[in-house]
XYZ file of C-alpha atoms in Angstrom:
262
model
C 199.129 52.179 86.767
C 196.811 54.660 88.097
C 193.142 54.361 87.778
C 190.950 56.159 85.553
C 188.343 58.185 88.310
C 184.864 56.006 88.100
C 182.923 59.547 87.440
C 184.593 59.508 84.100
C 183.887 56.179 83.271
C 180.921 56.177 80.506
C 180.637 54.151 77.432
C 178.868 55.420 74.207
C 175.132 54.092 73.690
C 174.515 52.203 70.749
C 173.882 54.331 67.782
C 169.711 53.676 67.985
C 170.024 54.496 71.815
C 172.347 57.406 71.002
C 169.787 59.037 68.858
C 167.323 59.234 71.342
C 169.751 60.231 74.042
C 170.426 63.282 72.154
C 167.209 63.855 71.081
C 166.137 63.589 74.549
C 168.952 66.296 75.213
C 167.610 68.919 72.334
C 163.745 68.478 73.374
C 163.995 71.041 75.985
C 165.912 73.666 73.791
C 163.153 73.023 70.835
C 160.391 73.854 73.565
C 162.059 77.068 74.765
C 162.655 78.243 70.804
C 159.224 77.983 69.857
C 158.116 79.564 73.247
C 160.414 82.431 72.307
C 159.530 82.510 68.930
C 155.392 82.113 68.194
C 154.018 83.281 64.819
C 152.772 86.999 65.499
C 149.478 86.147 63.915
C 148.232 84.675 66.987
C 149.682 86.803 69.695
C 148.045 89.252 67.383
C 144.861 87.303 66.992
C 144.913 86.979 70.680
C 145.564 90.862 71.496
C 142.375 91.464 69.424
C 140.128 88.872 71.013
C 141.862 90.260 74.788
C 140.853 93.852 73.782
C 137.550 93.510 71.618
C 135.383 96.478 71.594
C 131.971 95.972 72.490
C 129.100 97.219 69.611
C 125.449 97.096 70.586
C 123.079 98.072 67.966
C 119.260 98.240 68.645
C 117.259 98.530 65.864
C 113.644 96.866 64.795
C 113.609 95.512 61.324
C 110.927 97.820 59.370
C 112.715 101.280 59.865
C 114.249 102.124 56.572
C 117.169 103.899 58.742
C 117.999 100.886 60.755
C 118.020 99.124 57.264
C 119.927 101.714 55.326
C 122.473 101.507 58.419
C 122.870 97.541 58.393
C 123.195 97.300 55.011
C 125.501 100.479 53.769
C 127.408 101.281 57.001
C 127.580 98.525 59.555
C 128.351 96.218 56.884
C 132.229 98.281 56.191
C 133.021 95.376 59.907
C 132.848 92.833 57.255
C 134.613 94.585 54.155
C 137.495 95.439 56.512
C 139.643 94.337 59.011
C 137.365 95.928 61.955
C 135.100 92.954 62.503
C 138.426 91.280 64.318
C 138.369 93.830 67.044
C 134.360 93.838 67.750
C 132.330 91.918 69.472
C 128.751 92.650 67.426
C 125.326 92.728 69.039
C 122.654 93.008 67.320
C 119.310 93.519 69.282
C 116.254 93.536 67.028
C 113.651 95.088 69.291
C 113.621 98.797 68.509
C 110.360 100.810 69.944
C 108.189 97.980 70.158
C 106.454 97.554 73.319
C 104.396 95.059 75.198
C 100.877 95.022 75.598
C 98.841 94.053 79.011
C 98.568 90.243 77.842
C 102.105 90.101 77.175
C 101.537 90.600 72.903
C 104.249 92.271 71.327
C 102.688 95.904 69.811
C 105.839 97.477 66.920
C 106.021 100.799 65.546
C 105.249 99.202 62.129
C 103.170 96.375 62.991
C 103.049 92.886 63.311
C 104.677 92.415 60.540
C 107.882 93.885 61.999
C 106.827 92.526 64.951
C 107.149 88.650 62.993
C 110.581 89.857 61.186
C 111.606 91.035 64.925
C 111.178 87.860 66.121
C 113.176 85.768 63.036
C 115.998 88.056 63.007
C 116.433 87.722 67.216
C 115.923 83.419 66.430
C 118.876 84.159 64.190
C 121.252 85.961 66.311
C 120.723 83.146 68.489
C 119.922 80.070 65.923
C 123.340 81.191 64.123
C 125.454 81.996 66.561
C 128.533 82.624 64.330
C 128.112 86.332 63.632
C 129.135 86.624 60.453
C 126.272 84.609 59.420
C 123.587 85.999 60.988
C 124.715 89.674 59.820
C 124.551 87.910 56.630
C 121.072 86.683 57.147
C 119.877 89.942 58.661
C 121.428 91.988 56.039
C 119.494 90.391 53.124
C 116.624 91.011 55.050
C 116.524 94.736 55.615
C 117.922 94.487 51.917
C 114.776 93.564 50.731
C 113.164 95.746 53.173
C 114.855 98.939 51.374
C 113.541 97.487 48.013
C 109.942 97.598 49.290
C 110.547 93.352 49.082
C 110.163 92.439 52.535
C 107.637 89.504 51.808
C 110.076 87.727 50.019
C 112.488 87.875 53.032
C 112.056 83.606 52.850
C 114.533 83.764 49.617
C 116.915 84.877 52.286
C 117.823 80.943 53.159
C 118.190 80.473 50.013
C 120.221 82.987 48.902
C 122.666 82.842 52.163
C 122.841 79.137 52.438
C 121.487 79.000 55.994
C 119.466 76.496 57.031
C 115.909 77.344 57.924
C 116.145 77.249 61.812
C 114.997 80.847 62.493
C 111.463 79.306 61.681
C 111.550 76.563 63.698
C 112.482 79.234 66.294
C 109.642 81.135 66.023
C 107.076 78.608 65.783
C 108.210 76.342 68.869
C 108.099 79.741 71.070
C 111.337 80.461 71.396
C 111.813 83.600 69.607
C 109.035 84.924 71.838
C 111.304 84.184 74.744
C 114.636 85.468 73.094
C 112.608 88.933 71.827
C 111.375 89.446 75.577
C 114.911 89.475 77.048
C 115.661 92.230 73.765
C 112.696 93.943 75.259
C 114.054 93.971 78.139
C 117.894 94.610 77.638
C 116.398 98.064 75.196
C 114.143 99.047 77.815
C 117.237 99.501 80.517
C 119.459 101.269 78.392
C 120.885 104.157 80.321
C 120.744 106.803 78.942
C 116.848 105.346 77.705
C 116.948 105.517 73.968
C 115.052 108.241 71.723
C 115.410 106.567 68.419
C 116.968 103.972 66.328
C 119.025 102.909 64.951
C 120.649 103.095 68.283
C 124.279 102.812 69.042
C 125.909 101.931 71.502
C 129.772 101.541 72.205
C 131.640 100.357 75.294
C 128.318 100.734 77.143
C 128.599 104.569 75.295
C 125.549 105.519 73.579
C 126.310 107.507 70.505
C 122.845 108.654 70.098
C 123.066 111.381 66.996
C 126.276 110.817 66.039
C 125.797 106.980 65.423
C 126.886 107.201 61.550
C 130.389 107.715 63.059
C 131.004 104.108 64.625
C 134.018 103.305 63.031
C 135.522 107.100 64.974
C 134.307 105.339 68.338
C 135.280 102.386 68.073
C 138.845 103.045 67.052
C 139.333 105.333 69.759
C 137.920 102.664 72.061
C 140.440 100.068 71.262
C 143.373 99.248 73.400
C 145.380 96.646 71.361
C 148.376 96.917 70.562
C 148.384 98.003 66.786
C 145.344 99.484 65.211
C 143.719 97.467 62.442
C 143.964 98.727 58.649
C 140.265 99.709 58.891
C 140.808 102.467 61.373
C 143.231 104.492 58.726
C 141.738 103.559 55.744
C 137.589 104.211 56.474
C 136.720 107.975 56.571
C 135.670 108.372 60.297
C 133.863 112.227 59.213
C 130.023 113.230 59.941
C 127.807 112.184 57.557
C 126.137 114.846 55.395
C 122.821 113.378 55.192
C 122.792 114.130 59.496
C 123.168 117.638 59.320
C 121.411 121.014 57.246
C 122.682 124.073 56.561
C 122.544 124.812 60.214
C 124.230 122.065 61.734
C 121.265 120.970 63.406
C 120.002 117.128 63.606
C 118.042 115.842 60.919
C 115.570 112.815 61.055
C 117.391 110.304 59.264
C 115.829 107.821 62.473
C 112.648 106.434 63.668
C 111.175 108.069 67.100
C 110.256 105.946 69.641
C 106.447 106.836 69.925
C 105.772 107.503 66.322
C 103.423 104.628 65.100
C 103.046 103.230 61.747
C 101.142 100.313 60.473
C 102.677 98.580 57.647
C 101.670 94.952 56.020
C 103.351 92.854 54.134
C 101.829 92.825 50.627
């Protein structure tokens, strides 16, 4: 009788073994599927984070504009989709300026030069920066309402814990406002004003109230987020008169003004 060739000679495993054989078979094929076939809400997520634009904004905390522009314009990152596609920087130094022995001098006094200080120990006590936008924003709230000196209730009313003092009583915020100082006083082109925007190392100077316009156009992901089509990217009124020349909706560098908290 002739013989069977020993190549085909196999025997079934046992049922438990045969399990894993197959399993051990299908492994490879499950790998390559969900290779093929990731969710597209993280590719997406990670086309955004790839292609983030970059927004500077230097401001000091007792301008009314730089308030008015944190807390009705800047804020539309957070009420849309556009915060996923920026990388935020917020640089509370403004047209401050150091004195001889190193004392921080501010275009509204020391009490902007104190807030200064607490909103830079936040951007860096808080790293997360939807927090310390929120932090920041309920401060130049106040600061619109005329209630700066309550700008304490701010912990309370965000939630955060009160490290930004700590901060500025153990020094640090001295150190942290010092490299601001520094960072604003190397901008190139130097700035004139602020609020002072910049975008993809762009400065937008006068035509800062059109951020969103920039920083759509400065994106390179693949698919533009909803809040490039659905907020209005047009000139703001309040920057122009009748003939289209710049208005003063900023504060100068060079033009001091001493204000207290009450």
């Amino acid at each position: 009788m002739m013989k069977m060739p020993s190549f085909l000679h196999y025997s079934l495993p046992p049922p438990r073994s045969f399990f894993y054989f197959c399993l051990l078979l299908l492994l490879p094929l499950l790998l390559l599927l969900l290779l093929f076939v990731a969710p597209s809400s993280s590719s997406s997520s990670q086309d955004n984070n790839n292609n983030k634009v970059t927004l500077s904004l230097y401001y000091e905390s007792l301008c009314p504009f730089c308030g008015d522009f944190i807390v009705n314009h800047l804020v539309k990152l957070f009420q849309t989709d556009l915060i996923n596609i920026v990388n935020l920087r917020l640089v509370p130094w403004g047209n401050a300026w150091l004195a001889p022995d190193g004392t921080f001098l501010c275009q509204h006094g020391n009490d902007e030069c104190f807030l200064n200080t607490i909103e830079a120990c936040a951007v860096t006590v808080y790293p997360n920066v939807a927090q310390h936008f929120r932090f920041i924003h309920c401060i130049e709230n106040l600061t619109l309402e005329g209630r700066q000196n309550q700008w304490v209730n701010c912990f309370q009313i965000t939630g955060l814990a009160k490290l930004p003092l700590d901060c500025y009583t153990n020094g640090n915020g001295k150190n942290i406002e010092q490299k601001f100082a520094q960072e604003t006083t190397q901008l190139n082109p130097p700035h004139r004003f602020v609020p002072w925007v910049v975008v993809n190392n762009q400065a937008l100077q006068e035509d800062y109230p059109n951020f969103v316009k920039y920083i759509c156009k400065a994106y390179k992901g693949k698919s533009k987020p909803d809040g490039c089509r659905s907020l209005s990217t047009r000139t703001y009124d309040m920057m122009k008169d009748g003939n289209n020349s710049f208005q003063k909706p900023v504060c100068y560098v060079g033009h001091v003004k001493n204000l207290t908290l009450p």
